Amino acid sequence: MATKMRRLNIAMEPYVFQAIARLSKKEGLSRSLVARDLLKEALSTHEDAFWAREAKDREASFAKSKAVPHAKAWDK
C-alpha cells in the first residue's frame, strides 16, 4: 500500500525499543505510530523551550519608554 508519509529507519538501544513495544501493546497501536507520536511530542517540547528562551531574551531587552501604548497600537 503506497503512502505519502515519509519513512525513517532508525537504530535504537534495546531498552528504548522495548519501551516502545510495551507502549504499543498497551495502547493498541503499532510501534511506528507510538514512535512517531513520541518524536512529535519531543519536537514540541524543544519548540516550547526555544520560545521560552526567546521570550526571556525579549523581556530582558524590553524598554517601556520605547513601547507603543495599547490604545495607539489598535487605533485605526
Short mmCIF file of C-alpha atoms in Angstrom, two decimals:
data_model
loop_
_atom_site.label_atom_id
_atom_site.label_comp_id
_atom_site.label_asym_id
_atom_site.label_seq_id
_atom_site.Cartn_x
_atom_site.Cartn_y
_atom_site.Cartn_z
CA MET A 1 0.00 0.00 0.00
CA ALA A 2 1.52 3.28 -1.09
CA THR A 3 1.67 6.19 1.30
CA LYS A 4 2.59 9.85 1.08
CA MET A 5 4.15 9.72 4.53
CA ARG A 6 7.94 9.82 4.58
CA ARG A 7 9.70 6.90 6.20
CA LEU A 8 12.63 6.93 8.60
CA ASN A 9 14.67 3.90 9.55
CA ILE A 10 16.37 4.32 12.92
CA ALA A 11 18.56 2.21 15.19
CA MET A 12 17.90 2.36 18.91
CA GLU A 13 19.07 0.81 22.12
CA PRO A 14 17.21 -2.36 23.17
CA TYR A 15 15.68 -0.68 26.23
CA VAL A 16 14.17 2.07 24.02
CA PHE A 17 12.78 -0.50 21.60
CA GLN A 18 11.26 -2.47 24.48
CA ALA A 19 9.69 0.66 25.97
CA ILE A 20 8.10 1.49 22.61
CA ALA A 21 6.93 -2.11 22.23
CA ARG A 22 5.30 -2.03 25.69
CA LEU A 23 3.57 1.29 24.95
CA SER A 24 2.45 -0.06 21.59
CA LYS A 25 0.85 -3.12 23.17
CA LYS A 26 -0.73 -1.09 25.99
CA GLU A 27 -2.23 1.50 23.63
CA GLY A 28 -3.15 -0.93 20.86
CA LEU A 29 -1.12 0.97 18.28
CA SER A 30 1.74 -0.02 16.02
CA ARG A 31 5.29 0.58 17.19
CA SER A 32 5.79 3.06 14.36
CA LEU A 33 2.78 5.14 15.44
CA VAL A 34 3.95 5.17 19.04
CA ALA A 35 7.47 6.20 17.96
CA ARG A 36 6.04 8.89 15.66
CA ASP A 37 3.92 10.34 18.45
CA LEU A 38 6.85 10.35 20.87
CA LEU A 39 9.02 12.15 18.30
CA LYS A 40 6.29 14.74 17.70
CA GLU A 41 5.99 15.31 21.45
CA ALA A 42 9.78 15.71 21.78
CA LEU A 43 9.84 18.24 18.92
CA SER A 44 7.03 20.18 20.55
CA THR A 45 8.95 20.27 23.83
CA HIS A 46 12.05 21.58 22.04
CA GLU A 47 9.96 24.23 20.29
CA ASP A 48 8.42 25.32 23.61
CA ALA A 49 11.89 25.61 25.15
CA PHE A 50 13.06 27.71 22.20
CA TRP A 51 10.15 30.15 22.51
CA ALA A 52 10.61 30.36 26.29
CA ARG A 53 14.24 31.43 25.73
CA GLU A 54 13.13 33.92 23.06
CA ALA A 55 10.55 35.41 25.43
CA LYS A 56 13.13 35.69 28.21
CA ASP A 57 15.58 37.47 25.87
CA ARG A 58 12.89 39.84 24.60
CA GLU A 59 11.71 40.59 28.14
CA ALA A 60 15.28 41.39 29.19
CA SER A 61 15.69 43.89 26.34
CA PHE A 62 12.22 45.45 26.72
CA ALA A 63 12.20 49.20 27.31
CA LYS A 64 8.84 50.55 28.42
CA SER A 65 9.83 54.02 27.17
CA LYS A 66 10.08 52.66 23.60
CA ALA A 67 6.88 50.60 23.75
CA VAL A 68 3.80 51.56 21.75
CA PRO A 69 0.77 52.07 24.04
CA HIS A 70 -2.03 49.55 23.60
CA ALA A 71 -4.58 52.17 22.51
CA LYS A 72 -2.23 53.53 19.87
CA ALA A 73 -1.36 50.07 18.56
CA TRP A 74 -5.04 49.24 17.97
CA ASP A 75 -6.16 52.70 16.86
CA LYS A 76 -7.21 52.80 13.22
#
